[in-house]
C-alpha atoms as one frame of an Amber mdcrd trajectory, in Angstrom:
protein
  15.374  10.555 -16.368  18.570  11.407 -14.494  20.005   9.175 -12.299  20.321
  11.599  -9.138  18.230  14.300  -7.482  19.753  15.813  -4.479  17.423  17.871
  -2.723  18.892  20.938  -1.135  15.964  22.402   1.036  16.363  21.788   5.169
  14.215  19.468   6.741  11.573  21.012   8.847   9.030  19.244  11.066   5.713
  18.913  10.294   3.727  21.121  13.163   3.126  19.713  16.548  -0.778  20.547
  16.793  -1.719  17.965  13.319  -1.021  15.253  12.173   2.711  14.632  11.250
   3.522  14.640   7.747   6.829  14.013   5.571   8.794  17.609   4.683   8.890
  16.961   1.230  11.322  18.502  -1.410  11.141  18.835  -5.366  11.820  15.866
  -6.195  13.054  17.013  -9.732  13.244  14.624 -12.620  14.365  15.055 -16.472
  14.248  12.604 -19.078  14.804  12.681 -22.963  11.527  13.251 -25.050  11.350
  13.832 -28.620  11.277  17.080 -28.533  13.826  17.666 -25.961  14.189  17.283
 -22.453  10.892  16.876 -19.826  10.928  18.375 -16.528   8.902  17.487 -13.746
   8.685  18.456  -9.950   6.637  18.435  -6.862   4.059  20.908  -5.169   4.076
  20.605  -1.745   0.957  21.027   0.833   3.144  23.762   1.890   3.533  25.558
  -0.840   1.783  28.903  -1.490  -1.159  28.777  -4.014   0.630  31.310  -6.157
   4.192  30.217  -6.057   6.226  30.619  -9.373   9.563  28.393  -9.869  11.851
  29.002 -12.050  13.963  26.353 -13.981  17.811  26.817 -14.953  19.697  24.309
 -17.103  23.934  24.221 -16.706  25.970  22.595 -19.199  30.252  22.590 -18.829
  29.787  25.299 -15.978  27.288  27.390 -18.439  24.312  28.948 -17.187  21.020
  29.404 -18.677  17.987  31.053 -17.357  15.042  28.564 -19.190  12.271  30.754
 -17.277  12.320  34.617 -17.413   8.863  35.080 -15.830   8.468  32.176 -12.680
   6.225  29.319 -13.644   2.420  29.605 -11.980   1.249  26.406 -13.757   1.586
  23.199 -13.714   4.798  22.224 -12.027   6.358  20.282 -15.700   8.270  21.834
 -18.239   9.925  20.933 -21.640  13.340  22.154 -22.246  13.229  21.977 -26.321
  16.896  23.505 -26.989  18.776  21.329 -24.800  22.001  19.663 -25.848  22.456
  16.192 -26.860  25.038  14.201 -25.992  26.347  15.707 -22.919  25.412  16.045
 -19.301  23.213  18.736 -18.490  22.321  19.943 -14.659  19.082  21.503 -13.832
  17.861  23.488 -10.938  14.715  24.474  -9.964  14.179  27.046  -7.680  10.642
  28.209  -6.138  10.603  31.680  -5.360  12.903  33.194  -3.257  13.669  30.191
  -1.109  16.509  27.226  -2.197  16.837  25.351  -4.993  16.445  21.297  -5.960
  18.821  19.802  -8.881  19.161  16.611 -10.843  21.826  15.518 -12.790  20.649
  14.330 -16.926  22.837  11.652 -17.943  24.780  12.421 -21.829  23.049   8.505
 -21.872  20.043   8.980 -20.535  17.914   6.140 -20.722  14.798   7.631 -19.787
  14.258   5.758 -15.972  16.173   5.427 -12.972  18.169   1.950 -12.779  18.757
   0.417  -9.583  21.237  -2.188 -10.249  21.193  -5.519  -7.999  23.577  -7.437
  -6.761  23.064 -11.438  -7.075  21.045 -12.593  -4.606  17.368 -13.231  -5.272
  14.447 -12.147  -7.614  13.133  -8.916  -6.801   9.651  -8.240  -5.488   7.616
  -5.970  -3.919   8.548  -2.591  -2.427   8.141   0.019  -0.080   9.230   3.902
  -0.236  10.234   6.252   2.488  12.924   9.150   3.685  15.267   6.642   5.322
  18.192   9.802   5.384  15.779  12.942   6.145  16.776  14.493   2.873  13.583
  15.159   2.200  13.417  12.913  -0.878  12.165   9.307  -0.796  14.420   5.900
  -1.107  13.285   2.549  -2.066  13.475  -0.763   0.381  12.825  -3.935  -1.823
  12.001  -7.234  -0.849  14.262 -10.323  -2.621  13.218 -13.891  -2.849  14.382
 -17.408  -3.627  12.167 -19.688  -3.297   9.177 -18.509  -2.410   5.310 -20.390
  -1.952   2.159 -19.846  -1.248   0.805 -20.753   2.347  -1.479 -23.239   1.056
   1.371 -25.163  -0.507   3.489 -27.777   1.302   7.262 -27.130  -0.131  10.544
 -28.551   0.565  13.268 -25.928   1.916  15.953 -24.811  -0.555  18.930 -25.084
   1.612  19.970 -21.353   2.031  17.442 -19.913   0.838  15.669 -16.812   2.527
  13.865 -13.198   2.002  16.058  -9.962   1.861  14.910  -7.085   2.207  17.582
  -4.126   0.459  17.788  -0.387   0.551  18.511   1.671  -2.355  18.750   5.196
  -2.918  17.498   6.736  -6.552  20.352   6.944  -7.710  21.074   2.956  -7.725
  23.482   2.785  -4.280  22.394   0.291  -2.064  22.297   1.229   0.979  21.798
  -1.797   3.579  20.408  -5.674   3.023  18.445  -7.315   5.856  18.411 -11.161
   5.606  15.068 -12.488   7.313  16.478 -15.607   7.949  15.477 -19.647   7.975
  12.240 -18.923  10.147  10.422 -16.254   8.414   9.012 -18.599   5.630   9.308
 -17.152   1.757   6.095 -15.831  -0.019   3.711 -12.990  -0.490   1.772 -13.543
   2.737   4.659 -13.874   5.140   6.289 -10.941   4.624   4.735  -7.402   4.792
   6.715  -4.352   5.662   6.186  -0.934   6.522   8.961   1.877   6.021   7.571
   5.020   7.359   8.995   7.726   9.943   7.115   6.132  12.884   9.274   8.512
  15.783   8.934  11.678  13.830  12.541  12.604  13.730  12.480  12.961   9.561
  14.258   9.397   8.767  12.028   6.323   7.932  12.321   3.477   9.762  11.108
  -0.255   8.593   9.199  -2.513  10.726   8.763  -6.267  10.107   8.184  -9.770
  11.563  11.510 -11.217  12.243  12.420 -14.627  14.036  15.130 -16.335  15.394
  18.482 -16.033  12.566  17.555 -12.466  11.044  20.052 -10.729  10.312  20.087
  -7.121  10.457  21.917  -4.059   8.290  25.328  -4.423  10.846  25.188  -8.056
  10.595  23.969  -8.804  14.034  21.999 -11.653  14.129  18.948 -12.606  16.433
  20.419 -15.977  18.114  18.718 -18.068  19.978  16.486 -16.142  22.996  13.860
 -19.223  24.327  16.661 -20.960  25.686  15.618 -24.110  23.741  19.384 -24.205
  21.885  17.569 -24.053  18.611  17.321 -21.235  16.099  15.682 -22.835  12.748
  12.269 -23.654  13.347  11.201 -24.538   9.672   9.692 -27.944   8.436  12.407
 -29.013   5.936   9.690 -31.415   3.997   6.312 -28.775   3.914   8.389 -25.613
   4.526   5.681 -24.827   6.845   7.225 -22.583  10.646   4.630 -23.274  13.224
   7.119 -22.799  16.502   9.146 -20.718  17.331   9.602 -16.929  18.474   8.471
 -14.239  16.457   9.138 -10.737  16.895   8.143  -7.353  15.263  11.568  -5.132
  14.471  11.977  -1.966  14.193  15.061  -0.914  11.908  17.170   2.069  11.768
  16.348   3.805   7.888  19.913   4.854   7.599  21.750   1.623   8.673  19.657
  -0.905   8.602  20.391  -1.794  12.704  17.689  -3.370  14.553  16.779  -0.866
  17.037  13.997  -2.491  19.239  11.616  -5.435  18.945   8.498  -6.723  20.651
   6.922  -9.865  20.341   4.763 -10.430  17.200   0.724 -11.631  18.074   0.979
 -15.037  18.750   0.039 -18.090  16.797  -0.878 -19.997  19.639  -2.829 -23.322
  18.696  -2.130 -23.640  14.864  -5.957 -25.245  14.848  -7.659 -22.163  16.428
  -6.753 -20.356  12.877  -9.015 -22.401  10.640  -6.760 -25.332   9.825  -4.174
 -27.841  11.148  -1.712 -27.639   8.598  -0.555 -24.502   8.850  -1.741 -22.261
   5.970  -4.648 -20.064   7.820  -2.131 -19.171  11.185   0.832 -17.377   8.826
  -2.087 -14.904   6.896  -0.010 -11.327   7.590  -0.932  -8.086   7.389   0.576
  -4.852   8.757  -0.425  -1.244   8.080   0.263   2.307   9.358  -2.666   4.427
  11.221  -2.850   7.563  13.267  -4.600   5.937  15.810  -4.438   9.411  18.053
  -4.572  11.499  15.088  -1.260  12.930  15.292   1.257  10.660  15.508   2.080
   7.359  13.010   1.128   3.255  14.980   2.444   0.562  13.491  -0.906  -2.066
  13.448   0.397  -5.681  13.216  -2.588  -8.510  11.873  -2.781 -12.288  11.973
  -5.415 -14.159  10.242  -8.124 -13.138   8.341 -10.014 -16.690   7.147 -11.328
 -17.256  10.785  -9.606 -16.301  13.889  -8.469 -12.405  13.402  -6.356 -10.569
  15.100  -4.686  -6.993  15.562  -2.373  -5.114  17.745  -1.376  -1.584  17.752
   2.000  -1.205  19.344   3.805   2.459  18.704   7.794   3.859  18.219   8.043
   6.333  20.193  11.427   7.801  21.831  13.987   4.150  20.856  10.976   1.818
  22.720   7.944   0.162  21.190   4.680   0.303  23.119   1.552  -1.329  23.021
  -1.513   0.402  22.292  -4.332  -1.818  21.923  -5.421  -5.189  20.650  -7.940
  -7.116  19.063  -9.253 -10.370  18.661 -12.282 -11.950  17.029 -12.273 -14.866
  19.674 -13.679 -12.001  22.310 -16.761 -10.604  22.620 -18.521  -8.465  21.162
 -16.074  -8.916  18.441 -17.036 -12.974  17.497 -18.898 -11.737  14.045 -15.681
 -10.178  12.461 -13.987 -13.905  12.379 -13.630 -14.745   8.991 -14.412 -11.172
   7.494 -10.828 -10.115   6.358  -8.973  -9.826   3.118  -5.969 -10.252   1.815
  -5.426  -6.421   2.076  -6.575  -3.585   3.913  -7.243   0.187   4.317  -6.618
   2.652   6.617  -8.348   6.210   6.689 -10.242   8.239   9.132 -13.646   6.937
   7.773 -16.367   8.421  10.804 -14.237  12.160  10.509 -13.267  11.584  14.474
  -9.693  13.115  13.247  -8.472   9.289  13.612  -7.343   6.292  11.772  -9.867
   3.360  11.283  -8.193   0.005   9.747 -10.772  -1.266   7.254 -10.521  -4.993
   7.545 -12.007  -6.378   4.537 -15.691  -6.606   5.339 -15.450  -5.307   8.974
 -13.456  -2.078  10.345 -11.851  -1.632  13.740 -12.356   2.046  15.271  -9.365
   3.964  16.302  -9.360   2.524  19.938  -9.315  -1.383  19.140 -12.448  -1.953
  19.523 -14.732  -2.874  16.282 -16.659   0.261  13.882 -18.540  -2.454  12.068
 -19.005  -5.662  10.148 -21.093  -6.361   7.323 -20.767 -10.149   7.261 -20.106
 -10.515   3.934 -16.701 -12.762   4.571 -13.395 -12.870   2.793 -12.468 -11.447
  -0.404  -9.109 -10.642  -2.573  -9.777  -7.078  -3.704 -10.583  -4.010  -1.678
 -10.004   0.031  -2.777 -11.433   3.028   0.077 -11.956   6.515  -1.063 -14.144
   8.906  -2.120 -15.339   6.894  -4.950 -18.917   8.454  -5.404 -18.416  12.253
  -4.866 -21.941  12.995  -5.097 -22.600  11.981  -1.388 -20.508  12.444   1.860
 -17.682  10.605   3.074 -15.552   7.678   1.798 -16.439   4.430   0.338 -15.582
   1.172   0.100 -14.915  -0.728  -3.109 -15.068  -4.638  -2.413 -14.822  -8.379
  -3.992 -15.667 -11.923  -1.728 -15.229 -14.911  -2.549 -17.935 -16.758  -1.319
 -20.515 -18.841  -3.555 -24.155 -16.868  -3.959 -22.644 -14.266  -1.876 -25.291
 -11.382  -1.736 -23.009  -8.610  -2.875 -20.129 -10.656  -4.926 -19.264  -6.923
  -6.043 -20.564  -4.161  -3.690 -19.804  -0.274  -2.602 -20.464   0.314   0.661
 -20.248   3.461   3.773 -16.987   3.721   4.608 -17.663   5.013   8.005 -21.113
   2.330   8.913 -20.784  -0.570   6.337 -24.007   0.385   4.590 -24.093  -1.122
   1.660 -24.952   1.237  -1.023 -25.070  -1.467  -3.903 -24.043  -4.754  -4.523
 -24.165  -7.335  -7.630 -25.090 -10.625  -6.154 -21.935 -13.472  -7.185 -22.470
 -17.123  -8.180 -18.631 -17.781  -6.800 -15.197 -17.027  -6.286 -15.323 -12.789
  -7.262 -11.605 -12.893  -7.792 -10.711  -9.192  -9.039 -12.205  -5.840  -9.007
 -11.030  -2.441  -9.633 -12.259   0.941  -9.330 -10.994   4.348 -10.915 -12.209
   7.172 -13.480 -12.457   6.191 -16.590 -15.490   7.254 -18.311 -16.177  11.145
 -17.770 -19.776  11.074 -18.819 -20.831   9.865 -15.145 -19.616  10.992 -11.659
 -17.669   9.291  -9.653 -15.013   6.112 -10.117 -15.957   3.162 -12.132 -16.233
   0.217 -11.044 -15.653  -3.670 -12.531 -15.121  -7.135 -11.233 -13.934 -11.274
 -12.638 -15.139 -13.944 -11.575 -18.653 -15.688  -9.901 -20.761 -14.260 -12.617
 -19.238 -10.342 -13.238 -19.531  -8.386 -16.083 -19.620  -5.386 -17.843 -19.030
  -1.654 -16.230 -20.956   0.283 -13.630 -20.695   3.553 -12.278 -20.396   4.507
  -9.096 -24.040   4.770  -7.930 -24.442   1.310  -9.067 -25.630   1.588 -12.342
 -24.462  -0.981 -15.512 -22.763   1.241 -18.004 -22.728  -1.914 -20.526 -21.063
  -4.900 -21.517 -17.832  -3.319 -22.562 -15.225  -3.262 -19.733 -10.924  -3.735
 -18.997  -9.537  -6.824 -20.162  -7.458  -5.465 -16.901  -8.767  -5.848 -13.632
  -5.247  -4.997 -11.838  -3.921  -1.449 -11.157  -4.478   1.629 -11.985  -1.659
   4.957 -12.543  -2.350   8.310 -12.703   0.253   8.549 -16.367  -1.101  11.350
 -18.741  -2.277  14.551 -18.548  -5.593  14.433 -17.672  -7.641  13.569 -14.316
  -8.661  10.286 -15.461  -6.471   7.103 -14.032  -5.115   4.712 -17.095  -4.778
   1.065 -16.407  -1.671  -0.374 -15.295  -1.507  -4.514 -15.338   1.660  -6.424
 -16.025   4.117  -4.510 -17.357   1.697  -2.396 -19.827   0.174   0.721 -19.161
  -3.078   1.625 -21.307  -5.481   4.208 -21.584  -9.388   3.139 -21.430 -11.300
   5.084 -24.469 -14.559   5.175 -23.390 -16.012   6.431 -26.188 -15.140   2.785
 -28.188 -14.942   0.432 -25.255 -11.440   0.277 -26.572  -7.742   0.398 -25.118
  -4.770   2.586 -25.934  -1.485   1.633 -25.477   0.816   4.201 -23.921   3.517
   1.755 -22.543   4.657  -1.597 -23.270   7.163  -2.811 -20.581   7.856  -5.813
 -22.421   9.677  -4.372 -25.731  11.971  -2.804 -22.570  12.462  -6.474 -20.804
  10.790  -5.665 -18.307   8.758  -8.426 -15.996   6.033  -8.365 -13.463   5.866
  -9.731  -9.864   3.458 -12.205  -7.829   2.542 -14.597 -10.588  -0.884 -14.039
 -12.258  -1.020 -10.858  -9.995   0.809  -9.069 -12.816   1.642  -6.308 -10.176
   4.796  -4.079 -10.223   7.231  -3.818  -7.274   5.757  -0.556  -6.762   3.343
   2.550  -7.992   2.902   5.630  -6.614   3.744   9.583  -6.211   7.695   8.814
  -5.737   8.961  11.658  -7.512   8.205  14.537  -9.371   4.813  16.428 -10.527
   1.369  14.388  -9.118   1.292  11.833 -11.757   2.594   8.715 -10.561   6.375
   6.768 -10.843   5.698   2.656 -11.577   9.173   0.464 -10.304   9.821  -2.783
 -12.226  11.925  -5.656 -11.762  13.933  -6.244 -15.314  13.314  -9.886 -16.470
  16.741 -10.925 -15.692  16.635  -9.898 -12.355  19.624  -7.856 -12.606  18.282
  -4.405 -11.909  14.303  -2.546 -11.058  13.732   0.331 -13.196  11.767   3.175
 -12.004   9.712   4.988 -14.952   8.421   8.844 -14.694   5.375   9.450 -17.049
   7.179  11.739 -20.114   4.305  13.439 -21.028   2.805  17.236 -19.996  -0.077
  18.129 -18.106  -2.061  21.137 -17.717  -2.814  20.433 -14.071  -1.404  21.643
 -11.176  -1.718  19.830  -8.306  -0.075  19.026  -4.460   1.836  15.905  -4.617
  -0.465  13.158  -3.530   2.069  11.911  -0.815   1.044  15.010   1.255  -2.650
  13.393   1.274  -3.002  11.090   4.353  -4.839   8.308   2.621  -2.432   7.957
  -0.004   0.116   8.336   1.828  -0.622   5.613   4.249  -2.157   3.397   0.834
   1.044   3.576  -0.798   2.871   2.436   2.789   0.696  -1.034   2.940   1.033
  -1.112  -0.881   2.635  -4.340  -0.642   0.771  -6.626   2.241  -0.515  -9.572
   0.901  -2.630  -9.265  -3.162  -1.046  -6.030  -3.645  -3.744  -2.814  -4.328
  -3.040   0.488  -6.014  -2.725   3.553  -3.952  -5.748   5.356  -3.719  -6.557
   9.325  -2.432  -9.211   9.809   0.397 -10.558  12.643  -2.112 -12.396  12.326
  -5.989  -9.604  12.302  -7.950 -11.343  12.948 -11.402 -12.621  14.073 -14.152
């Protein structure tokens, strides 16, 4: 895959009357195969049913038509007389209107490398239009030292959580430094890069404290007047005073541009513990709370005490819209009922974003949809995982001993459960995609308190035979059906053996995971080219992410999934707390 893709369409906005959506371009990609060079590009929801591109290669100023009659298929092509060992240009142009081009290496080494600069070990990441070029940029988070909230660990003198912009073609853009009171780890830290203002440019919104550091260099110094701006516990590493804030950033610079104070921790106690672990549980996610326009929704606590507040970026000031808090009534039954993740979709068909909460959901306007009661768990996946009846579900894990539904699929929009598979403890994984085309719907599979085997998506045990991988899942080949993507290994699920196919091994390419025995990548998702989905990797020296482009053709042809809301917003919380896969708010199967 070439290193560059410049997009050359203008940026339009998305109509007033819906809801605002990215202006997308081609997003053109090429990368050596073995039988020459693949070419892949998006579909837009804007696009014409019908429309034909056409795809022109130029080599030392040469010209070649490579499509006489405009291409009504699927939006990939294979350019089998191309030149080795040169640079090669290629356009593709839809129609009558402008072209998109990207520039094959004479080296190419079939990704796009991002290298780093020293300065901490890559992690997870977030994509988004930070320029308004129509084409999307990465933001990556960078840590030192980093530990869970349940452990007690000295500070590393220095150390603290970056979060870097890079464009595709491996320039970095901006670095934020979070500073000595925003405490390293997986749970402190989510971000959200998303155009929040609707002016076309991505901005990034995070928790920030006193010492952050933004993409000028200006620093947030000391505002309570208390002469103090490190907060941390230099023998547990544990914050529990201090300001916080939530930033908003500037996608092209990196400048803080507003910021509003984050929920507060109040009591440390009222969270579910004294020491500190239960009080610093984040999550953050984007809604469309009115249905048109992007929120930013802010969360604290999920164990116990929860809470939530909408605030929104609109014209340089950030405004609150609602908030929420299990401590209030009617709301005391959603304490302790959230995960370590979360969805958002319009689940009730109001034309508005619900935030599902683990085993509860808050409605649009702050106040709660529903709770089921069945309490914490690390695992949660929302779409339309059972196309035989209406609406969205939810696919969810908990934790808790003899829970009643360990494993369950429930009403997206009500919390009816629709099955469950009663646990005997700690349901620590569970994943659900298509894998098995013989029965409707999204299979489903779980690890620990008792799990096993495979069911299908109305509930019924397929058989013993199921994923050693219970991690992610990438849309990679041709067909409909999602292959399984855990480490740094991407395999394909035969279901007529019970068997596994290996399609990529990441570790032959030193390549290394992120998060520990989460195995997760630093990202996955529809970044770049036709539907199929891009998978970012950290290298296992830590001196560069790699982002890989599946090489092979398919048949189908299909809108890019960023222009489906539910995706779109998935792959924007992709990297709160246990990190999920993206998933569509329609079947996407065989």
């Amino acid at each position: 895959m070439g290193p560059l893709s410049l997009l050359l369409l203008p940026f339009l906005l998305a109509p007033a009357a819906g809801r605002q959506r990215e202006t997308l371009g081609r997003g053109l990609t090429a990368q050596r195969v073995a039988d020459g060079v693949f070419l892949s590009w998006r579909l837009t929801a804007d696009d014409p049913a019908a429309l034909g591109f056409r795809l022109e290669r130029r080599v030392a100023g040469a010209v070649v038509g490579l499509t006489p009659q405009p291409l009504t298929g699927a939006t990939c092509w294979i350019d089998r007389e191309a030149p080795g060992g040169q640079p090669i240009e290629y356009r593709v142009t839809p129609g009558d209107g402008p072209g998109s081009r990207c520039l094959l290496a004479a080296d190419d080494p079939g990704y796009r490398r991002l290298p780093l600069p020293p300065g901490g070990v890559p992690n997870d990441a977030a994509a988004g239009d930070l320029d308004g070029d129509g084409e999307l940029e990465i933001v990556l988070k960078r840590e030192v030292a980093p530990h869970d909230n349940s452990q007690r660990a000295a500070l590393v003198p220095g150390a603290s959580t970056t979060l870097e912009a890079y464009n595709l073609g491996g320039q970095r853009l901006w670095r934020i430094d979070l500073g000595p009171n925003i405490r390293e780890g997986a749970h402190y830290t989510p971000f959200l890069v998303y155009d929040f203002d609707g002016d076309g440019r991505a901005e990034l919104a995070v928790r920030t404290s006193e010492g952050s550091v933004d993409g000028t260099g200006r620093v947030i110094g000391d505002v309570d007047g208390d002469g103090r701006t490190q907060y941390a516990n230099p023998d547990t590493g544990y914050i529990l005073e201090g300001p916080e804030f939530l930033s908003v950033f500037d996608g092209r610079s990196g400048a803080e541009l507003a910021r509003c104070e984050y929920i507060r921790r109040g009591q440390v106690s009222d969270w579910g513990d004294s020491y500190g672990n239960r009080v610093d549980r984040f999550l953050m996610a984007v809604a469309y709370l009115d249905g048109q326009r992007p929120s930013v929704v802010m969360c604290r606590g999920y164990y116990a005490l929860t809470k939530l507040a909408a605030v929104d970026w609109r014209d340089g000031r950030l405004t609150p819209r609602w908030q929420f808090s299990s401590a209030d009534e009617p709301h005391r039954g959603y304490a302790g009922q959230g995960n370590h993740n979360l969805s958002v979709a319009d689940v009730d068909a109001d034309g508005r974003d619900e935030i599902t909460y683990g085993a509860c959901a808050i409605d649009d306007d702050g106040r709660g949809l529903y709770t089921t009661g069945l309490g914490h768990g690390d695992a949660m996946h929302l779409s339309d995982i059972d196309p035989t009846r209406p609406g969205l579900e939810v696919f969810s894990v908990h934790e808790h001993k003899n829970c009643p539904a360990g494993m369950e699929l429930r009403d997206a929009a009500t919390g009816r459960l629709l099955w469950g598979v009663p646990s005997t403890g700690d349901v620590g994984r569970g994943v659900c995609m298509d894998l098995d085309p013989r029965h409707p719907g999204y299979e489903c599979w779980a690890a620990g308190g008792g799990m096993s085997g495979l069911y299908t998506a109305g509930g019924e045990r397929i058989g013993d035979a199921r994923p050693k991988s219970i991690n992610f899942g990438v849309w990679w080949d041709g067909d409909r059906r999602r292959e399984l993507l855990d480490h740094v290994g991407i395999r394909k699920w035969l279901y007529q053996t019970g068997q596994e196919q290996v399609l990529f091994a990441g570790e032959t390419a030193g390549l290394a995971s992120c998060n520990g025995t989460k195995g997760t990548p630093c990202l996955s998702g529809d970044l770049s080219g036709d539907w199929r989905e891009e998978v970012l990797w950290r290298t296992a020296d830590n001196r560069e992410v790699r982002l890989y482009s599946t090489p092979l053709p398919t048949s189908e042809r299909r809108v890019t999934l960023l222009h489906d809301a539910v995706y779109r917003l998935s792959l924007a919380h992709q990297n709160v707390g246990y990190n999920q896969p993206p998933q569509p708010g329609f079947y996407l199967g065989e």
